[in-house]
Coordinates of C-alpha atoms in Angstrom, one line a residue:
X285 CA 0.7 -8.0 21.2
X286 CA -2.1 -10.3 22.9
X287 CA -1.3 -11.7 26.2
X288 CA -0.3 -15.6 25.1
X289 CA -2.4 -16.7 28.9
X290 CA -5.3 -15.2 27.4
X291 CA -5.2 -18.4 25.1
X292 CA -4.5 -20.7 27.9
X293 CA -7.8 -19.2 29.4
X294 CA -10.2 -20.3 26.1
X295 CA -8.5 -23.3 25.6
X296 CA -9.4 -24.2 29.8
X297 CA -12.9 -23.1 29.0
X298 CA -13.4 -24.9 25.6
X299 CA -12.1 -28.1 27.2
X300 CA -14.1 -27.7 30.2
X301 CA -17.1 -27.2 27.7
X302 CA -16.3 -30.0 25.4
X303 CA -15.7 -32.6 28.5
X304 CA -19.0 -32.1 29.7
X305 CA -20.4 -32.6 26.2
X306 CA -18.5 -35.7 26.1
X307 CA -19.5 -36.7 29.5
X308 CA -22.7 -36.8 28.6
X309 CA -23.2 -38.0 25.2
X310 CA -21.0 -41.4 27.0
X311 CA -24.2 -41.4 29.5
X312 CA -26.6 -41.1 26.9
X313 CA -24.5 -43.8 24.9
X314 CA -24.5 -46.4 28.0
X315 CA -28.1 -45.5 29.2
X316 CA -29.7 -46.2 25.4
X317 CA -27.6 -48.9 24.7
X318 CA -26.7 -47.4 21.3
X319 CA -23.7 -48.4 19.3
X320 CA -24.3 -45.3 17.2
X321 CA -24.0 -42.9 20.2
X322 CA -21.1 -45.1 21.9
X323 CA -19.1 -44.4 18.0
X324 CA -19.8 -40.8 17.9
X325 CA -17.9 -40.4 21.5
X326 CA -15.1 -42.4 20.2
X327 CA -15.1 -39.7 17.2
X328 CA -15.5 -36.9 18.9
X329 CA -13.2 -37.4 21.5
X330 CA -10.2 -38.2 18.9
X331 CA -11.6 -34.9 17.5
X332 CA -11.1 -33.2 20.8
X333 CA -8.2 -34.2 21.5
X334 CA -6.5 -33.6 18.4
X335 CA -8.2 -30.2 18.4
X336 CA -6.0 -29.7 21.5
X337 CA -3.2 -30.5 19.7
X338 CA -4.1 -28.3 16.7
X339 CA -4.6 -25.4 18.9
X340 CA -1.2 -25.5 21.2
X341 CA 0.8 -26.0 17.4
X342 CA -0.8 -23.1 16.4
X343 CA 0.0 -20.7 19.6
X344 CA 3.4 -22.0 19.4
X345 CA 3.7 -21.6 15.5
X346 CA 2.1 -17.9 15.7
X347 CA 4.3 -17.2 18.5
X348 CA 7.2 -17.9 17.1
X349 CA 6.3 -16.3 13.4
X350 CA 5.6 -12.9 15.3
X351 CA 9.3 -12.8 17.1
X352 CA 10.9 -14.1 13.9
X353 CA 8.8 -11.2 11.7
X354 CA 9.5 -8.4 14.2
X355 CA 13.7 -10.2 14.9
X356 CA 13.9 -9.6 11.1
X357 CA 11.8 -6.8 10.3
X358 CA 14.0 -4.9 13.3
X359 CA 17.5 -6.3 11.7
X360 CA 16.3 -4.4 8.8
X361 CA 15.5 -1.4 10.2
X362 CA 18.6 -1.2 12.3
X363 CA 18.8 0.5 15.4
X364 CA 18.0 -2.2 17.7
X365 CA 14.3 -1.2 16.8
X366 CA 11.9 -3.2 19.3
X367 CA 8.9 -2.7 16.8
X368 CA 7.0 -5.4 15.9
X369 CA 6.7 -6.0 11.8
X370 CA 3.1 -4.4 11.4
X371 CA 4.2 -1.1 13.0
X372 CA 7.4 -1.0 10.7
X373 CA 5.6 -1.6 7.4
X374 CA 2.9 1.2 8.3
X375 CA 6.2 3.4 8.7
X376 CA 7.0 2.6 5.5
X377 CA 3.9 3.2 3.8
X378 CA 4.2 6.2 6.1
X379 CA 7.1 8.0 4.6
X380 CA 5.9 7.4 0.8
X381 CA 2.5 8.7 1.8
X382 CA 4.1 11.6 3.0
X383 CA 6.3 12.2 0.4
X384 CA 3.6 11.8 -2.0
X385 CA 1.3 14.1 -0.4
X386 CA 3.9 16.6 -0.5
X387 CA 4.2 15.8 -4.3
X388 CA 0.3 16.4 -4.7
X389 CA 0.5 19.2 -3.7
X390 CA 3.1 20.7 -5.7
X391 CA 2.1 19.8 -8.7
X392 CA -1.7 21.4 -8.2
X393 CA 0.0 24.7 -7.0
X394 CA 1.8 24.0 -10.3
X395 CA -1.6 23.5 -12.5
X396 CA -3.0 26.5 -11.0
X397 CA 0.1 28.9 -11.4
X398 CA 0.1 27.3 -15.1
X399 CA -3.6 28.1 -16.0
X400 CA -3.2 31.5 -14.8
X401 CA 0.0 32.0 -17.1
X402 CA -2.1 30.5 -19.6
X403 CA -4.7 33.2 -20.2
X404 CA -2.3 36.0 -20.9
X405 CA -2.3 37.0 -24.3
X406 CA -0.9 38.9 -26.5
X407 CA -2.7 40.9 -29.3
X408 CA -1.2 42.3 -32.7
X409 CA -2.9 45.6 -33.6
X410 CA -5.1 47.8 -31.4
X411 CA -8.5 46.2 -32.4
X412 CA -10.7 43.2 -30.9
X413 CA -10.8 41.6 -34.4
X414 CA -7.1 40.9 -34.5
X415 CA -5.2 38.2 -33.9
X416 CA -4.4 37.1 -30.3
X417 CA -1.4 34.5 -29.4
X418 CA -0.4 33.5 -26.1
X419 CA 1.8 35.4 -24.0
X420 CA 3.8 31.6 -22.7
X421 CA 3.7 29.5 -25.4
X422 CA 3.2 25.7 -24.7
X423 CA 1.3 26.1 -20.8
X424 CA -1.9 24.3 -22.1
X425 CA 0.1 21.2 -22.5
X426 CA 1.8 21.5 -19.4
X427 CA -1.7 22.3 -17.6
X428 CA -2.5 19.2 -19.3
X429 CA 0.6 16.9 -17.8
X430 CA -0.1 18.1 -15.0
X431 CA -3.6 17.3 -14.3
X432 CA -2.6 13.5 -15.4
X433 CA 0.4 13.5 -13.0
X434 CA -1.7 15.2 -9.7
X435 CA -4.8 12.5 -10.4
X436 CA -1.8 9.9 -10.7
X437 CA -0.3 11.0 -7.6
X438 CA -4.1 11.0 -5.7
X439 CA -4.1 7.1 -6.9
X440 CA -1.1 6.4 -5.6
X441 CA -1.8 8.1 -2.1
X442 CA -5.4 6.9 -1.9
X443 CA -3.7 2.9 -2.4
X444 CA -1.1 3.5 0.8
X445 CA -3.4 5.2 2.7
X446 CA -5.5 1.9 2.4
X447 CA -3.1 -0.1 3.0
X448 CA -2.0 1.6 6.1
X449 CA -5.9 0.8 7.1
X450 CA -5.2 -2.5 6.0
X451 CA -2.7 -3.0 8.8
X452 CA -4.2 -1.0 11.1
X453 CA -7.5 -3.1 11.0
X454 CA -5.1 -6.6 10.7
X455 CA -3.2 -5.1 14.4
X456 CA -6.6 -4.5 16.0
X457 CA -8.6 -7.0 15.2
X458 CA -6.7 -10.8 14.2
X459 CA -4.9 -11.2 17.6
X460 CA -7.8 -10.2 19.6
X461 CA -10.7 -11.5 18.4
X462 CA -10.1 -13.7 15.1
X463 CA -7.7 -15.9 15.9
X464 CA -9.2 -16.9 19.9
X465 CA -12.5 -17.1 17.6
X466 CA -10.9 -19.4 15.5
X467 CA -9.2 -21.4 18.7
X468 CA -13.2 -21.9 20.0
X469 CA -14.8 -23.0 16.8
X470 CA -12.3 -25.6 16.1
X471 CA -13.9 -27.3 19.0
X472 CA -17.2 -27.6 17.8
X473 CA -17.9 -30.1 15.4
X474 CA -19.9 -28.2 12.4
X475 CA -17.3 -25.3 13.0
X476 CA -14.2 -27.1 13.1
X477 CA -13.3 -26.5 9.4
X478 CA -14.3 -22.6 10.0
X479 CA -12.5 -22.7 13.1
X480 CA -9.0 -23.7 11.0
X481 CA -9.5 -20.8 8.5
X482 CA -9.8 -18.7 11.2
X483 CA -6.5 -19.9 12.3
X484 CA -4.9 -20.0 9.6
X485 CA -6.3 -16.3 8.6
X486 CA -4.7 -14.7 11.8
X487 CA -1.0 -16.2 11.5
X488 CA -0.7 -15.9 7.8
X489 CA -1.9 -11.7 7.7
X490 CA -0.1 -11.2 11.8
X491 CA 3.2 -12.6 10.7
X492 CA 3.3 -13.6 6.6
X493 CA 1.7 -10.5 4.8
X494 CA 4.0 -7.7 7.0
X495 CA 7.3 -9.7 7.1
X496 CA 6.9 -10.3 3.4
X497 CA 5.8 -6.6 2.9
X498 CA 9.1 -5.2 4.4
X499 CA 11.2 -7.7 2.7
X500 CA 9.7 -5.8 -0.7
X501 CA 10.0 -2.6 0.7
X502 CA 13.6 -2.9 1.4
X503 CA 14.2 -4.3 -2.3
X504 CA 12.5 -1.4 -3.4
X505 CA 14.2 1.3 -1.2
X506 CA 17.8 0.0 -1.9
X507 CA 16.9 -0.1 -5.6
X508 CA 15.8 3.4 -5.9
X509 CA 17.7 5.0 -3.4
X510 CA 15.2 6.0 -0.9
X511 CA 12.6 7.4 -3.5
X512 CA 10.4 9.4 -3.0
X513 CA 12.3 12.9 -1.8
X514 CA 10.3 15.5 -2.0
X515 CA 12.9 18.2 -1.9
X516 CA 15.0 16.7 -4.4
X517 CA 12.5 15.5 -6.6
X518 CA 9.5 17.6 -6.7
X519 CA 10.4 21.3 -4.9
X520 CA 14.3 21.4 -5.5
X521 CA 16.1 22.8 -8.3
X522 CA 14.2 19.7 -11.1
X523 CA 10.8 20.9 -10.8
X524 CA 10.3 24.3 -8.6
X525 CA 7.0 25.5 -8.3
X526 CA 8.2 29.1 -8.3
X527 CA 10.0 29.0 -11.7
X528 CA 6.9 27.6 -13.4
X529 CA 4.8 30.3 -11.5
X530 CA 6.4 33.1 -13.7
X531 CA 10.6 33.0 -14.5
X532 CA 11.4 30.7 -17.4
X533 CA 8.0 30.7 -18.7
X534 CA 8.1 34.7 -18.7
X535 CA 11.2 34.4 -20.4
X536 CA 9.8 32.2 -23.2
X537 CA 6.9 34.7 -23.7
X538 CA 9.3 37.6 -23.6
X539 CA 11.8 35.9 -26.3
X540 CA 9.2 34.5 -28.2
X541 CA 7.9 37.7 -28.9
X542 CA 8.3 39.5 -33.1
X543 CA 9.3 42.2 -31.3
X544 CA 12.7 41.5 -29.8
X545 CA 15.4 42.3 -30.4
X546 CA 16.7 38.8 -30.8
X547 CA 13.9 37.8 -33.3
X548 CA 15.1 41.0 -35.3
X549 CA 18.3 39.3 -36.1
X550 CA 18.2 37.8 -39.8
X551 CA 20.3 35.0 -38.8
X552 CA 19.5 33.5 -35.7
X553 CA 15.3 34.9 -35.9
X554 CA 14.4 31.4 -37.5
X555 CA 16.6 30.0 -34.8
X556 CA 14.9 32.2 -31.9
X557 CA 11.4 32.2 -33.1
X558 CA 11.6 27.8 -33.2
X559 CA 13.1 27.8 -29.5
X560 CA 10.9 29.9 -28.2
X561 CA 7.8 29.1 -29.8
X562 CA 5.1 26.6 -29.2
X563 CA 6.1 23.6 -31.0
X564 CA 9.9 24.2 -29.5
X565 CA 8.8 25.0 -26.1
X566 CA 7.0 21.4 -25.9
X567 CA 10.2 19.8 -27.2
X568 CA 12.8 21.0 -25.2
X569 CA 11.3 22.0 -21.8
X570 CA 8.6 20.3 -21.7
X571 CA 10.3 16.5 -21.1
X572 CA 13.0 18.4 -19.4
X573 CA 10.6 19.2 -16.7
X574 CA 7.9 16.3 -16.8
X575 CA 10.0 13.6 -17.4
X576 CA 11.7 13.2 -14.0
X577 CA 7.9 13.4 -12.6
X578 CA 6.4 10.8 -15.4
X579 CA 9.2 8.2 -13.7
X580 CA 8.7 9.0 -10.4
X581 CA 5.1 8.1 -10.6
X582 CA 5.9 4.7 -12.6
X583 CA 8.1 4.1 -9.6
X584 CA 5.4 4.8 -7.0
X585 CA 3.1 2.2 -8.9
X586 CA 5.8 -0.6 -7.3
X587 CA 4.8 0.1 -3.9
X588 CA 1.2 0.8 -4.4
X589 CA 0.6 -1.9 -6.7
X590 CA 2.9 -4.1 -6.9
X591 CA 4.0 -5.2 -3.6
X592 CA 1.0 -5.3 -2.0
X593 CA -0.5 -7.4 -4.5
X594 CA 2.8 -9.6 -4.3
X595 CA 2.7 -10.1 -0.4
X596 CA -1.1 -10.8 -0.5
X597 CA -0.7 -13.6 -2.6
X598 CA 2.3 -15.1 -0.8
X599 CA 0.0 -14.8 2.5
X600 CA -2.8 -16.6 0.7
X601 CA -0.9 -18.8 -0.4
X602 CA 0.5 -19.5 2.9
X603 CA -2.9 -19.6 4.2
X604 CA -4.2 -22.6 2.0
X605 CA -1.2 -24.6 2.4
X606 CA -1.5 -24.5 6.2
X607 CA -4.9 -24.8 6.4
X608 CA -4.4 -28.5 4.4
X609 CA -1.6 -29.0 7.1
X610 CA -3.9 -28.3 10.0
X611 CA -6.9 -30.5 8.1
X612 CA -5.0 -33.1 7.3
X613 CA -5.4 -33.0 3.6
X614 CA -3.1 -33.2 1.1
X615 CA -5.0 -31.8 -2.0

């Protein structure tokens, strides 16, 4: 947070500038005798002075938005948290990065156990001519899933980790340096509508965009229970990366073997050979395992798409209408 007497400081200097600019252009007015000079003074001191006013509404107004956004965003958090909103949402994003990371890389240490599995074979007869079947029936399609899910999952991560920059680069730069530059062009005459978006631009992305962002992000936690978990969801007992690296898929290869013993068996063999077999392998365990995943990752699309489109429109939003409040304007 920017010392608030840093602002005291530019506004002192602008109006020390603009006062001597005034002083003049009145000398220049009396020594010429020109009614056009005397009537831009009268304009630009009105515009001076309601620049003044412009600027103190809008170090009160971002001063107050910043303790309501952090008051609330820290009532949410609980904990008597003395963050300020910015620093909260990036621990947001924080923990879903995370958590998706982790998922990323489960899932490739998953592909790459599954395309080993995938070229053992199995050969009838004792010549190179025969037929060959696979050894684990159904891993090409699971290789398949999950190359879609990881490149999924790398989407999702590459969209927090930019917003995360996103608020980083808002925390560093808007207090600092956008919104004093906004306070100094608003003196200026050519600049003065510049000098308002500036304005307008810091308060709306320093208070608007994070409170709004961790008003979704609690909507979105208490709806889904804290989601993503990585040891429930992705490495616990749903989707283990050990299993799929060699003990129900070697059991499938084993049982969907002619030659055992339970495909012997006249009764249950067409009942053994469908379980265990291709077609059968991608019906039963295939959604058993993927499915979980295939939600999880429609879920992570909320807050790496959703939300932040939804709290960058309610900022810009925000922006325009105060900028017409600041200008005067009413359309």
């Amino acid at each position: 947070m920017v010392d608030i007497a840093i602002y005291g400081w530019v506004i002192f200097i602008m109006g020390f500038i603009m006062t001597i600019f005034l002083a003049l252009t009145y000398m220049a007015a009396k020594l010429t005798q020109s009614n056009e000079l005397e009537a831009y003074f009268n304009i630009e001191l009105q515009e001076v002075f309601v620049s003044l006013l412009i600027v103190i509404f809008s170090i009160a107004f971002l001063e107050s938005s910043n303790f309501i956004a952090s008051t609330v965003a820290s009532d949410i958090v609980g904990g008597g948290s003395s963050q300020s909103a910015i620093d909260i949402a990036i621990g947001y994003i924080y923990q879903i990065r995370e958590s998706t990371q982790n998922a990323i890389t489960d899932v490739f240490r998953a592909q790459v156990c599954l395309s080993v599995l995938s070229t053992f074979q199995r050969r009838i007869g004792e010549y190179v001519l025969t037929l060959s079947y696979k050894l684990f029936p159904g891993i090409d399609s699971l290789v398949s899933i999950t190359n879609v899910v990881g490149y999924g999952l790398i989407a999702v991560y590459g969209s927090l980790t930019a917003q995360s920059t996103i608020f980083v680069i808002i925390d560093a730069i808007l207090l600092p340096f956008v919104f004093p530059a906004g306070i100094i062009l608003r003196f200026f005459p050519p600049t003065r509508q510049a000098g308002i978006f500036l304005i307008a631009i810091a308060i709306g992305f320093q208070s608007v965009f994070p409170l709004t962002y961790i008003l979704s992000m609690q909507v979105y936690n208490d709806q889904l229970m804290g989601f993503p978990k990585p040891d429930q969801i992705y490495s616990g007992k749903t989707f283990d990366v050990t299993m799929l690296c060699g003990g129900q898929w070697v059991l499938f290869g084993v049982l969907g073997n002619n030659q055992n013993p339970l495909g012997r068996i006249p009764i249950i063999a067409p009942f053994v050979k469908f379980l265990f077999s291709e077609f059968g392998v991608n019906i039963i365990a295939t959604p058993a395992f993927f499915f979980p995943i295939i939600e999880s990752l429609g879920a992570l699309s909320i807050p790496s798409l959703f939300i932040p489109a939804l709290s960058a429109t309610i900022t810009l939003a925000f922006i325009n209408a105060f900028m017409k409040f600041l200008s005067g304007k009413s359309s």
